[in-house]
């Protein structure tokens, strides 16, 4: 939780919570939420734009017997990161939900209704394929949109938080995207 909390602290004063046993229990899919126990909760961000952030992630603590790695690690099983205007209009949503209700189980992004004209070629239902998106990338994107960082060293904090994930992840582009 520490890297994610460090990344979040760059733009918001909010809690990251997880389901019971989410810090130590193996063999169970845990849920991580921003801002409290409500899965629909958004955290308001400050700055020149009026944005709110929601982050939900399902993860599992697993054994890792790779040389110099273990004995345990966290593996992401599903994520949804969303930026919306304070009025509730989606701006952009980053999804990866294998085994979900959608036919698309590869990492993808949705442009929100706030970004699309009624007669646009694309709709908010369109799946724009991406590689794996990290929480830290979403925070960076929010800052690029105009969210005010809460600390001067935000770039260094985001890099420090994301680096272990990037170095040790077992995939970054879903096999069927290559």
mmCIF file of C-alpha atoms in Angstrom:
data_model
loop_
_atom_site.group_PDB
_atom_site.id
_atom_site.type_symbol
_atom_site.label_atom_id
_atom_site.label_comp_id
_atom_site.label_asym_id
_atom_site.label_seq_id
_atom_site.Cartn_x
_atom_site.Cartn_y
_atom_site.Cartn_z
ATOM 1 C CA UNK A 1 0.000 0.000 0.000
ATOM 2 C CA UNK A 2 2.910 2.351 0.677
ATOM 3 C CA UNK A 3 3.810 3.080 -2.982
ATOM 4 C CA UNK A 4 0.177 3.728 -3.898
ATOM 5 C CA UNK A 5 -0.341 5.971 -0.858
ATOM 6 C CA UNK A 6 2.825 7.887 -1.769
ATOM 7 C CA UNK A 7 1.558 8.390 -5.325
ATOM 8 C CA UNK A 8 -1.868 9.513 -4.118
ATOM 9 C CA UNK A 9 -0.320 11.999 -1.680
ATOM 10 C CA UNK A 10 1.014 13.907 -4.690
ATOM 11 C CA UNK A 11 -2.519 15.113 -5.527
ATOM 12 C CA UNK A 12 -4.887 14.319 -2.642
ATOM 13 C CA UNK A 13 -5.196 13.861 1.100
ATOM 14 C CA UNK A 14 -7.196 10.649 1.130
ATOM 15 C CA UNK A 15 -7.013 7.116 2.448
ATOM 16 C CA UNK A 16 -6.464 3.936 0.530
ATOM 17 C CA UNK A 17 -8.334 1.058 2.128
ATOM 18 C CA UNK A 18 -8.408 -2.641 1.393
ATOM 19 C CA UNK A 19 -10.582 -5.556 2.362
ATOM 20 C CA UNK A 20 -9.953 -7.489 5.556
ATOM 21 C CA UNK A 21 -6.680 -9.410 5.345
ATOM 22 C CA UNK A 22 -5.573 -7.296 2.393
ATOM 23 C CA UNK A 23 -2.150 -6.672 3.901
ATOM 24 C CA UNK A 24 -1.215 -10.282 4.554
ATOM 25 C CA UNK A 25 -3.753 -12.958 3.580
ATOM 26 C CA UNK A 26 -2.653 -15.248 0.741
ATOM 27 C CA UNK A 27 -4.976 -17.067 -1.636
ATOM 28 C CA UNK A 28 -7.733 -14.458 -1.626
ATOM 29 C CA UNK A 29 -8.571 -11.705 -4.101
ATOM 30 C CA UNK A 30 -8.628 -8.429 -2.186
ATOM 31 C CA UNK A 31 -10.230 -5.116 -3.114
ATOM 32 C CA UNK A 32 -8.433 -1.802 -2.787
ATOM 33 C CA UNK A 33 -10.410 1.463 -2.784
ATOM 34 C CA UNK A 34 -9.596 5.140 -2.666
ATOM 35 C CA UNK A 35 -11.187 7.350 -0.067
ATOM 36 C CA UNK A 36 -13.103 4.808 1.989
ATOM 37 C CA UNK A 37 -15.288 1.755 1.787
ATOM 38 C CA UNK A 38 -17.689 3.013 -0.901
ATOM 39 C CA UNK A 39 -16.753 1.469 -4.268
ATOM 40 C CA UNK A 40 -18.218 4.471 -6.056
ATOM 41 C CA UNK A 41 -16.327 7.090 -4.036
ATOM 42 C CA UNK A 42 -14.350 9.773 -5.848
ATOM 43 C CA UNK A 43 -11.622 11.936 -4.318
ATOM 44 C CA UNK A 44 -11.692 15.622 -5.270
ATOM 45 C CA UNK A 45 -8.451 16.958 -6.759
ATOM 46 C CA UNK A 46 -7.300 20.584 -6.574
ATOM 47 C CA UNK A 47 -6.041 22.783 -9.359
ATOM 48 C CA UNK A 48 -6.943 24.678 -12.490
ATOM 49 C CA UNK A 49 -9.356 21.926 -13.502
ATOM 50 C CA UNK A 50 -12.238 20.527 -11.493
ATOM 51 C CA UNK A 51 -11.487 16.793 -11.417
ATOM 52 C CA UNK A 52 -12.202 13.855 -9.157
ATOM 53 C CA UNK A 53 -10.363 10.529 -9.050
ATOM 54 C CA UNK A 54 -11.630 7.032 -8.354
ATOM 55 C CA UNK A 55 -9.379 4.011 -8.093
ATOM 56 C CA UNK A 56 -10.426 0.419 -7.536
ATOM 57 C CA UNK A 57 -8.125 -2.542 -7.794
ATOM 58 C CA UNK A 58 -8.429 -6.255 -7.163
ATOM 59 C CA UNK A 59 -5.185 -7.915 -6.178
ATOM 60 C CA UNK A 60 -3.797 -11.079 -4.664
ATOM 61 C CA UNK A 61 -0.821 -11.730 -2.424
ATOM 62 C CA UNK A 62 1.050 -14.689 -3.866
ATOM 63 C CA UNK A 63 4.231 -16.628 -3.218
ATOM 64 C CA UNK A 64 7.160 -15.620 -5.399
ATOM 65 C CA UNK A 65 9.996 -18.111 -5.599
ATOM 66 C CA UNK A 66 11.988 -16.205 -8.230
ATOM 67 C CA UNK A 67 15.628 -15.706 -7.313
ATOM 68 C CA UNK A 68 16.022 -12.619 -5.119
ATOM 69 C CA UNK A 69 12.338 -11.721 -5.251
ATOM 70 C CA UNK A 70 10.116 -13.433 -2.705
ATOM 71 C CA UNK A 71 8.968 -14.869 -0.650
ATOM 72 C CA UNK A 72 5.752 -12.980 -1.527
ATOM 73 C CA UNK A 73 4.507 -10.323 -3.916
ATOM 74 C CA UNK A 74 1.276 -8.610 -4.870
ATOM 75 C CA UNK A 75 -0.235 -9.288 -8.280
ATOM 76 C CA UNK A 76 -2.943 -7.122 -9.809
ATOM 77 C CA UNK A 77 -6.001 -9.061 -10.960
ATOM 78 C CA UNK A 78 -8.184 -6.144 -12.141
ATOM 79 C CA UNK A 79 -8.186 -2.343 -12.067
ATOM 80 C CA UNK A 80 -10.369 0.642 -12.778
ATOM 81 C CA UNK A 81 -9.059 4.195 -12.547
ATOM 82 C CA UNK A 82 -11.403 7.063 -13.441
ATOM 83 C CA UNK A 83 -11.127 10.826 -13.741
ATOM 84 C CA UNK A 84 -14.378 12.757 -13.872
ATOM 85 C CA UNK A 85 -15.561 16.336 -13.678
ATOM 86 C CA UNK A 86 -17.116 17.272 -10.333
ATOM 87 C CA UNK A 87 -20.559 17.206 -11.964
ATOM 88 C CA UNK A 88 -20.145 13.483 -12.621
ATOM 89 C CA UNK A 89 -19.231 13.607 -16.327
ATOM 90 C CA UNK A 90 -16.488 11.073 -17.084
ATOM 91 C CA UNK A 91 -13.286 12.459 -18.610
ATOM 92 C CA UNK A 92 -11.237 9.290 -18.998
ATOM 93 C CA UNK A 93 -11.451 5.784 -17.540
ATOM 94 C CA UNK A 94 -8.642 3.219 -17.504
ATOM 95 C CA UNK A 95 -9.868 -0.374 -17.232
ATOM 96 C CA UNK A 96 -8.527 -3.891 -17.106
ATOM 97 C CA UNK A 97 -11.181 -6.382 -16.057
ATOM 98 C CA UNK A 98 -10.413 -9.919 -17.239
ATOM 99 C CA UNK A 99 -13.345 -12.238 -16.688
ATOM 100 C CA UNK A 100 -15.757 -9.323 -16.321
ATOM 101 C CA UNK A 101 -19.053 -8.696 -18.086
ATOM 102 C CA UNK A 102 -17.451 -6.930 -21.053
ATOM 103 C CA UNK A 103 -16.220 -8.790 -24.116
ATOM 104 C CA UNK A 104 -12.968 -6.793 -23.827
ATOM 105 C CA UNK A 105 -10.591 -8.198 -21.235
ATOM 106 C CA UNK A 106 -7.383 -6.473 -22.355
ATOM 107 C CA UNK A 107 -6.205 -3.197 -20.756
ATOM 108 C CA UNK A 108 -8.033 -0.276 -22.337
ATOM 109 C CA UNK A 109 -9.226 3.284 -21.884
ATOM 110 C CA UNK A 110 -12.626 4.893 -22.393
ATOM 111 C CA UNK A 111 -12.988 8.540 -23.296
ATOM 112 C CA UNK A 112 -15.699 9.986 -21.124
ATOM 113 C CA UNK A 113 -18.855 11.728 -22.225
ATOM 114 C CA UNK A 114 -17.282 15.031 -21.194
ATOM 115 C CA UNK A 115 -14.862 14.566 -24.113
ATOM 116 C CA UNK A 116 -17.246 13.434 -26.839
ATOM 117 C CA UNK A 117 -19.741 15.284 -29.016
ATOM 118 C CA UNK A 118 -23.158 13.676 -29.538
ATOM 119 C CA UNK A 119 -22.279 13.090 -33.209
ATOM 120 C CA UNK A 120 -18.695 11.919 -32.579
ATOM 121 C CA UNK A 121 -17.191 8.953 -34.408
ATOM 122 C CA UNK A 122 -16.251 7.412 -31.074
ATOM 123 C CA UNK A 123 -18.550 6.735 -28.145
ATOM 124 C CA UNK A 124 -17.899 6.345 -24.438
ATOM 125 C CA UNK A 125 -18.383 2.590 -24.902
ATOM 126 C CA UNK A 126 -15.428 2.332 -27.293
ATOM 127 C CA UNK A 127 -12.451 0.328 -25.978
ATOM 128 C CA UNK A 128 -9.140 2.004 -26.876
ATOM 129 C CA UNK A 129 -6.519 -0.655 -26.196
ATOM 130 C CA UNK A 130 -3.551 0.265 -24.044
ATOM 131 C CA UNK A 131 -0.777 -1.584 -22.327
ATOM 132 C CA UNK A 132 -1.028 -2.020 -18.588
ATOM 133 C CA UNK A 133 -1.723 1.325 -16.900
ATOM 134 C CA UNK A 134 -0.333 2.033 -13.447
ATOM 135 C CA UNK A 135 -1.959 4.170 -10.784
ATOM 136 C CA UNK A 136 1.103 6.424 -10.962
ATOM 137 C CA UNK A 137 0.509 7.018 -14.691
ATOM 138 C CA UNK A 138 -3.044 8.118 -13.924
ATOM 139 C CA UNK A 139 -1.759 10.583 -11.302
ATOM 140 C CA UNK A 140 0.749 11.965 -13.833
ATOM 141 C CA UNK A 141 -2.032 12.318 -16.403
ATOM 142 C CA UNK A 142 -4.217 14.194 -13.909
ATOM 143 C CA UNK A 143 -1.341 16.622 -13.259
ATOM 144 C CA UNK A 144 -0.916 17.090 -17.021
ATOM 145 C CA UNK A 145 -4.652 17.923 -17.223
ATOM 146 C CA UNK A 146 -4.127 20.705 -14.678
ATOM 147 C CA UNK A 147 -4.484 19.088 -11.251
ATOM 148 C CA UNK A 148 -2.272 20.889 -8.759
ATOM 149 C CA UNK A 149 0.433 18.713 -7.164
ATOM 150 C CA UNK A 150 0.444 18.954 -3.373
ATOM 151 C CA UNK A 151 4.218 18.571 -3.126
ATOM 152 C CA UNK A 152 7.162 20.002 -5.051
ATOM 153 C CA UNK A 153 8.824 16.598 -5.479
ATOM 154 C CA UNK A 154 5.743 14.926 -7.025
ATOM 155 C CA UNK A 155 7.640 13.687 -10.080
ATOM 156 C CA UNK A 156 10.313 12.006 -7.946
ATOM 157 C CA UNK A 157 7.651 10.490 -5.649
ATOM 158 C CA UNK A 158 5.716 9.058 -8.587
ATOM 159 C CA UNK A 159 8.877 7.630 -10.122
ATOM 160 C CA UNK A 160 9.921 6.065 -6.798
ATOM 161 C CA UNK A 161 6.455 4.589 -6.265
ATOM 162 C CA UNK A 162 6.188 3.156 -9.788
ATOM 163 C CA UNK A 163 9.745 1.862 -10.268
ATOM 164 C CA UNK A 164 9.444 -1.374 -8.233
ATOM 165 C CA UNK A 165 6.271 -2.293 -10.128
ATOM 166 C CA UNK A 166 7.866 -1.583 -13.512
ATOM 167 C CA UNK A 167 11.002 -3.543 -12.623
ATOM 168 C CA UNK A 168 9.268 -6.625 -11.243
ATOM 169 C CA UNK A 169 5.931 -6.879 -13.033
ATOM 170 C CA UNK A 170 5.391 -10.066 -14.978
ATOM 171 C CA UNK A 171 3.589 -8.377 -17.884
ATOM 172 C CA UNK A 172 3.060 -4.906 -19.295
ATOM 173 C CA UNK A 173 1.253 -5.682 -22.568
ATOM 174 C CA UNK A 174 -1.329 -8.454 -22.564
ATOM 175 C CA UNK A 175 -0.105 -11.446 -24.628
ATOM 176 C CA UNK A 176 -2.946 -11.117 -27.128
ATOM 177 C CA UNK A 177 -1.967 -7.479 -27.849
ATOM 178 C CA UNK A 178 1.491 -8.229 -29.255
#
